[in-house]
């Protein structure tokens, strides 16, 4: 049976409605409570029927998160594109950064599903897999991991663009820029990875998911993505890394973000102090 028990609706009647207290069977509640809520809401009734309780709240919360994911993703990607365009004057660099960031996030979510939803890490971490992941966890991890990944990308692009503007060397500016920013990125990633990994030593599954997922995302992004894929793609793209349509190029010339050129003389310049 799908319903283990149901209270007498007359006990809760007040003349304007009736309240049913329904207790699902254990396998239905543990397997797919959201599916049970959808089935109950789809049942025909003689009047308007509202379904409440924790399973209904969870189902509504999950639907709300899923419905707003496109808006959240569009805002994050849009703001990222605008900021990186203002910094580099390119439309290729922001697109490349977003694609590579999503690649590292895909690794994080894949491990999250395998390790916690499917139970691959259950024996190691000592938890009981339920077959589901609380909807807010992936959204929270997406926002944090994407921000950290873009932070590392800004470090790299700033030094590469600075070298390219100074020398005009399309290919040489990439390794030189990475060499200047790599120590900072590596140190920051190591500190964050260790800090996140500590969460996995606890017994709260939410913190274990956050710790494992974020530590992996930071390490993959700082090593495989920024250390291998970014220089490889920029090498292949060449001058296309800094391409933008004419109108956008002129817009960047007017409102683009630039470091103070007067603060550090370019190569070959000489600063002379006159009394």
Short mmCIF file of C-alpha atoms in Angstrom, two decimals:
data_model
loop_
_atom_site.label_atom_id
_atom_site.label_comp_id
_atom_site.label_asym_id
_atom_site.label_seq_id
_atom_site.Cartn_x
_atom_site.Cartn_y
_atom_site.Cartn_z
CA UNK A 1 0.00 0.00 0.00
CA UNK A 2 1.14 3.52 -0.71
CA UNK A 3 -0.63 5.06 2.28
CA UNK A 4 0.23 3.63 5.69
CA UNK A 5 -2.38 5.58 7.66
CA UNK A 6 -4.81 8.48 7.31
CA UNK A 7 -6.46 10.38 10.14
CA UNK A 8 -10.24 10.87 10.26
CA UNK A 9 -10.90 14.11 8.33
CA UNK A 10 -13.86 14.89 10.60
CA UNK A 11 -11.51 15.51 13.50
CA UNK A 12 -10.16 18.62 11.74
CA UNK A 13 -13.34 19.95 10.12
CA UNK A 14 -14.26 23.55 10.92
CA UNK A 15 -17.07 24.12 8.44
CA UNK A 16 -14.84 25.63 5.75
CA UNK A 17 -12.62 22.67 4.96
CA UNK A 18 -11.22 19.37 6.12
CA UNK A 19 -7.64 18.48 6.99
CA UNK A 20 -6.28 15.01 6.24
CA UNK A 21 -3.14 13.80 8.03
CA UNK A 22 -1.63 11.23 5.65
CA UNK A 23 1.39 9.09 6.56
CA UNK A 24 3.10 7.53 3.50
CA UNK A 25 4.68 4.11 3.61
CA UNK A 26 8.39 4.05 4.36
CA UNK A 27 9.55 3.07 0.89
CA UNK A 28 7.50 5.82 -0.75
CA UNK A 29 8.78 8.50 1.61
CA UNK A 30 12.40 7.41 1.28
CA UNK A 31 12.30 6.77 -2.45
CA UNK A 32 10.69 9.78 -4.11
CA UNK A 33 8.66 12.05 -1.79
CA UNK A 34 8.40 14.71 -4.49
CA UNK A 35 6.84 12.16 -6.83
CA UNK A 36 4.32 11.20 -4.17
CA UNK A 37 3.42 14.87 -3.68
CA UNK A 38 2.87 15.27 -7.42
CA UNK A 39 0.64 12.18 -7.50
CA UNK A 40 -1.47 13.39 -4.58
CA UNK A 41 -1.86 16.86 -6.09
CA UNK A 42 -2.95 15.31 -9.38
CA UNK A 43 -5.80 13.34 -7.78
CA UNK A 44 -9.27 14.71 -8.62
CA UNK A 45 -11.30 16.07 -5.71
CA UNK A 46 -14.72 17.59 -5.08
CA UNK A 47 -13.09 20.90 -4.06
CA UNK A 48 -9.75 22.65 -4.11
CA UNK A 49 -7.10 20.42 -2.56
CA UNK A 50 -3.88 21.75 -1.03
CA UNK A 51 -1.00 19.47 -0.06
CA UNK A 52 1.36 20.52 2.73
CA UNK A 53 3.92 18.95 5.03
CA UNK A 54 7.67 18.51 4.74
CA UNK A 55 7.65 16.48 1.47
CA UNK A 56 5.47 19.15 -0.18
CA UNK A 57 7.70 21.94 1.14
CA UNK A 58 10.78 20.13 -0.20
CA UNK A 59 9.15 19.62 -3.61
CA UNK A 60 8.10 23.28 -3.84
CA UNK A 61 11.56 24.43 -2.76
CA UNK A 62 13.24 22.23 -5.36
CA UNK A 63 10.92 23.48 -8.09
CA UNK A 64 11.62 27.08 -7.07
CA UNK A 65 15.38 26.54 -7.25
CA UNK A 66 15.16 24.82 -10.63
CA UNK A 67 12.89 27.51 -12.05
CA UNK A 68 15.38 30.25 -11.12
CA UNK A 69 18.51 28.45 -12.29
CA UNK A 70 18.37 29.99 -15.80
CA UNK A 71 18.10 33.49 -14.31
CA UNK A 72 20.98 32.88 -11.88
CA UNK A 73 23.15 31.41 -14.63
CA UNK A 74 22.38 34.26 -17.02
CA UNK A 75 23.22 36.90 -14.40
CA UNK A 76 26.51 35.25 -13.46
CA UNK A 77 27.62 34.68 -17.05
CA UNK A 78 26.47 38.13 -18.13
CA UNK A 79 28.28 40.00 -15.37
CA UNK A 80 31.39 37.89 -15.97
CA UNK A 81 31.36 38.69 -19.67
CA UNK A 82 30.97 42.43 -19.11
CA UNK A 83 33.73 42.66 -16.50
CA UNK A 84 36.23 40.60 -18.50
CA UNK A 85 35.42 42.56 -21.66
CA UNK A 86 36.04 45.85 -19.87
CA UNK A 87 39.35 44.45 -18.62
CA UNK A 88 40.63 42.86 -21.86
CA UNK A 89 38.71 44.55 -24.69
CA UNK A 90 38.02 41.08 -26.11
CA UNK A 91 34.85 39.06 -26.58
CA UNK A 92 36.80 35.82 -27.04
CA UNK A 93 38.55 35.85 -23.65
CA UNK A 94 35.30 36.10 -21.61
CA UNK A 95 33.66 33.31 -23.61
CA UNK A 96 36.70 31.09 -23.22
CA UNK A 97 36.81 31.78 -19.48
CA UNK A 98 33.14 30.87 -19.01
CA UNK A 99 33.45 27.61 -20.95
CA UNK A 100 36.52 26.50 -19.00
CA UNK A 101 34.90 27.45 -15.69
CA UNK A 102 31.87 25.33 -16.53
CA UNK A 103 34.22 22.46 -17.37
CA UNK A 104 35.77 22.47 -13.90
CA UNK A 105 32.30 22.77 -12.35
CA UNK A 106 31.17 19.72 -14.33
CA UNK A 107 33.94 17.70 -12.68
CA UNK A 108 32.80 18.91 -9.27
CA UNK A 109 29.15 18.01 -9.87
CA UNK A 110 30.10 14.63 -11.34
CA UNK A 111 32.01 13.68 -8.20
CA UNK A 112 29.17 15.04 -6.05
CA UNK A 113 26.63 12.78 -7.77
CA UNK A 114 28.90 9.73 -7.78
CA UNK A 115 30.17 10.16 -4.25
CA UNK A 116 27.04 11.27 -2.39
CA UNK A 117 23.94 10.62 -4.48
CA UNK A 118 25.11 7.20 -5.70
CA UNK A 119 27.05 6.45 -2.51
CA UNK A 120 30.56 6.04 -3.93
CA UNK A 121 32.09 7.74 -0.88
CA UNK A 122 29.65 6.35 1.69
CA UNK A 123 32.03 3.81 3.22
CA UNK A 124 34.96 6.22 3.31
CA UNK A 125 33.06 9.12 4.89
CA UNK A 126 30.61 7.08 6.94
CA UNK A 127 27.19 8.25 5.72
CA UNK A 128 24.10 6.54 4.34
CA UNK A 129 23.29 7.55 0.73
CA UNK A 130 19.70 8.60 0.10
CA UNK A 131 19.79 8.77 -3.69
CA UNK A 132 19.15 12.53 -3.71
CA UNK A 133 21.08 15.75 -3.09
CA UNK A 134 19.45 18.69 -1.32
CA UNK A 135 18.71 21.24 -4.08
CA UNK A 136 20.40 24.23 -2.46
CA UNK A 137 23.81 22.52 -2.23
CA UNK A 138 24.63 22.45 -5.97
CA UNK A 139 23.43 26.04 -6.36
CA UNK A 140 25.57 27.23 -3.45
CA UNK A 141 28.61 25.33 -4.69
CA UNK A 142 28.12 26.65 -8.22
CA UNK A 143 28.17 30.26 -7.07
CA UNK A 144 31.22 29.83 -4.83
CA UNK A 145 33.25 27.69 -7.24
CA UNK A 146 32.46 29.86 -10.26
CA UNK A 147 33.54 32.97 -8.38
CA UNK A 148 36.82 31.39 -7.29
CA UNK A 149 37.52 30.08 -10.80
CA UNK A 150 36.89 33.49 -12.32
CA UNK A 151 39.15 35.04 -9.70
CA UNK A 152 42.04 32.88 -10.91
CA UNK A 153 41.18 33.70 -14.51
CA UNK A 154 41.37 37.43 -13.77
CA UNK A 155 44.82 36.98 -12.24
CA UNK A 156 46.06 35.18 -15.36
CA UNK A 157 44.43 37.43 -17.94
CA UNK A 158 45.59 40.61 -16.22
CA UNK A 159 49.26 39.59 -16.39
CA UNK A 160 49.00 38.15 -19.91
CA UNK A 161 47.20 41.24 -21.24
CA UNK A 162 49.70 43.52 -19.50
CA UNK A 163 52.61 41.71 -21.18
CA UNK A 164 50.86 41.66 -24.56
CA UNK A 165 50.12 45.40 -24.44
CA UNK A 166 53.74 46.14 -23.55
CA UNK A 167 55.49 43.82 -26.01
CA UNK A 168 52.94 42.98 -28.72
CA UNK A 169 54.15 39.37 -28.53
CA UNK A 170 51.04 37.25 -29.09
CA UNK A 171 52.57 33.91 -28.16
CA UNK A 172 55.31 34.87 -25.71
CA UNK A 173 52.99 36.92 -23.53
CA UNK A 174 51.04 33.80 -22.51
CA UNK A 175 53.86 31.86 -20.78
CA UNK A 176 55.33 35.04 -19.32
CA UNK A 177 51.98 36.11 -17.89
CA UNK A 178 51.34 32.66 -16.45
CA UNK A 179 54.82 32.56 -14.92
CA UNK A 180 54.13 35.85 -13.12
CA UNK A 181 50.72 34.83 -11.78
CA UNK A 182 51.24 31.09 -11.18
CA UNK A 183 52.79 31.38 -7.68
CA UNK A 184 49.87 33.47 -6.43
CA UNK A 185 47.23 31.21 -7.98
CA UNK A 186 48.92 28.04 -6.73
CA UNK A 187 49.31 29.31 -3.18
CA UNK A 188 45.73 30.57 -3.00
CA UNK A 189 44.36 27.31 -4.42
CA UNK A 190 46.36 25.18 -1.98
CA UNK A 191 45.15 27.17 1.02
CA UNK A 192 41.52 27.05 -0.10
CA UNK A 193 41.65 23.33 -0.98
CA UNK A 194 42.98 22.42 2.46
CA UNK A 195 40.43 24.67 4.16
CA UNK A 196 37.54 23.12 2.24
CA UNK A 197 38.83 19.55 2.67
CA UNK A 198 38.68 19.94 6.45
CA UNK A 199 34.88 20.03 6.18
CA UNK A 200 34.91 16.45 4.89
CA UNK A 201 36.28 15.20 8.22
CA UNK A 202 33.03 16.00 10.01
CA UNK A 203 29.88 13.90 10.25
CA UNK A 204 27.44 16.38 8.70
CA UNK A 205 26.74 15.25 5.13
CA UNK A 206 26.09 18.80 3.91
CA UNK A 207 29.56 19.88 5.06
CA UNK A 208 31.12 16.75 3.59
CA UNK A 209 29.57 17.52 0.22
CA UNK A 210 30.72 21.12 0.39
CA UNK A 211 34.24 20.19 1.46
CA UNK A 212 34.87 17.44 -1.10
CA UNK A 213 33.23 19.28 -3.99
CA UNK A 214 34.86 22.67 -3.39
CA UNK A 215 38.34 21.24 -2.69
CA UNK A 216 38.20 19.23 -5.90
CA UNK A 217 36.90 22.18 -7.93
CA UNK A 218 39.70 24.46 -6.69
CA UNK A 219 42.45 21.90 -7.36
CA UNK A 220 41.18 20.98 -10.84
CA UNK A 221 40.77 24.62 -11.78
CA UNK A 222 44.20 25.73 -10.56
CA UNK A 223 46.08 22.80 -12.10
CA UNK A 224 44.36 21.29 -15.12
CA UNK A 225 42.32 24.31 -16.24
CA UNK A 226 44.64 27.29 -15.56
CA UNK A 227 47.89 25.37 -15.90
CA UNK A 228 47.15 23.34 -19.04
CA UNK A 229 43.96 24.22 -20.92
CA UNK A 230 44.15 28.03 -20.66
CA UNK A 231 47.68 28.36 -22.14
CA UNK A 232 46.95 25.69 -24.75
CA UNK A 233 43.78 27.40 -25.99
CA UNK A 234 45.37 30.86 -25.93
CA UNK A 235 48.32 29.52 -27.91
CA UNK A 236 45.98 28.06 -30.52
CA UNK A 237 43.84 31.19 -30.73
CA UNK A 238 46.76 33.59 -31.20
CA UNK A 239 45.62 37.13 -31.97
CA UNK A 240 42.00 36.00 -31.87
CA UNK A 241 42.31 36.04 -28.06
CA UNK A 242 42.01 39.83 -28.16
CA UNK A 243 39.43 40.18 -30.94
CA UNK A 244 36.28 42.27 -30.62
CA UNK A 245 33.92 43.87 -33.17
CA UNK A 246 34.69 47.47 -34.11
CA UNK A 247 31.88 49.08 -32.08
CA UNK A 248 32.80 47.13 -28.96
CA UNK A 249 36.46 47.95 -29.47
CA UNK A 250 35.68 51.66 -29.57
CA UNK A 251 33.47 51.27 -26.50
CA UNK A 252 36.34 49.64 -24.64
CA UNK A 253 38.68 52.45 -25.67
CA UNK A 254 36.35 54.87 -23.89
CA UNK A 255 35.28 52.99 -20.76
CA UNK A 256 37.64 50.01 -20.49
CA UNK A 257 39.40 49.12 -17.23
CA UNK A 258 43.13 49.82 -17.30
CA UNK A 259 45.96 49.85 -14.83
CA UNK A 260 47.72 53.19 -14.38
CA UNK A 261 50.35 53.19 -17.07
CA UNK A 262 52.21 56.02 -15.38
CA UNK A 263 52.81 53.94 -12.29
CA UNK A 264 55.16 51.54 -14.07
CA UNK A 265 57.14 52.73 -17.12
CA UNK A 266 57.01 50.35 -20.05
CA UNK A 267 60.02 48.45 -21.34
CA UNK A 268 62.54 50.76 -22.93
CA UNK A 269 61.31 53.91 -21.18
CA UNK A 270 63.52 55.93 -18.83
CA UNK A 271 62.34 58.01 -15.92
CA UNK A 272 64.42 61.17 -15.45
CA UNK A 273 64.23 63.35 -12.35
CA UNK A 274 65.11 67.01 -12.93
CA UNK A 275 66.04 69.35 -10.11
#
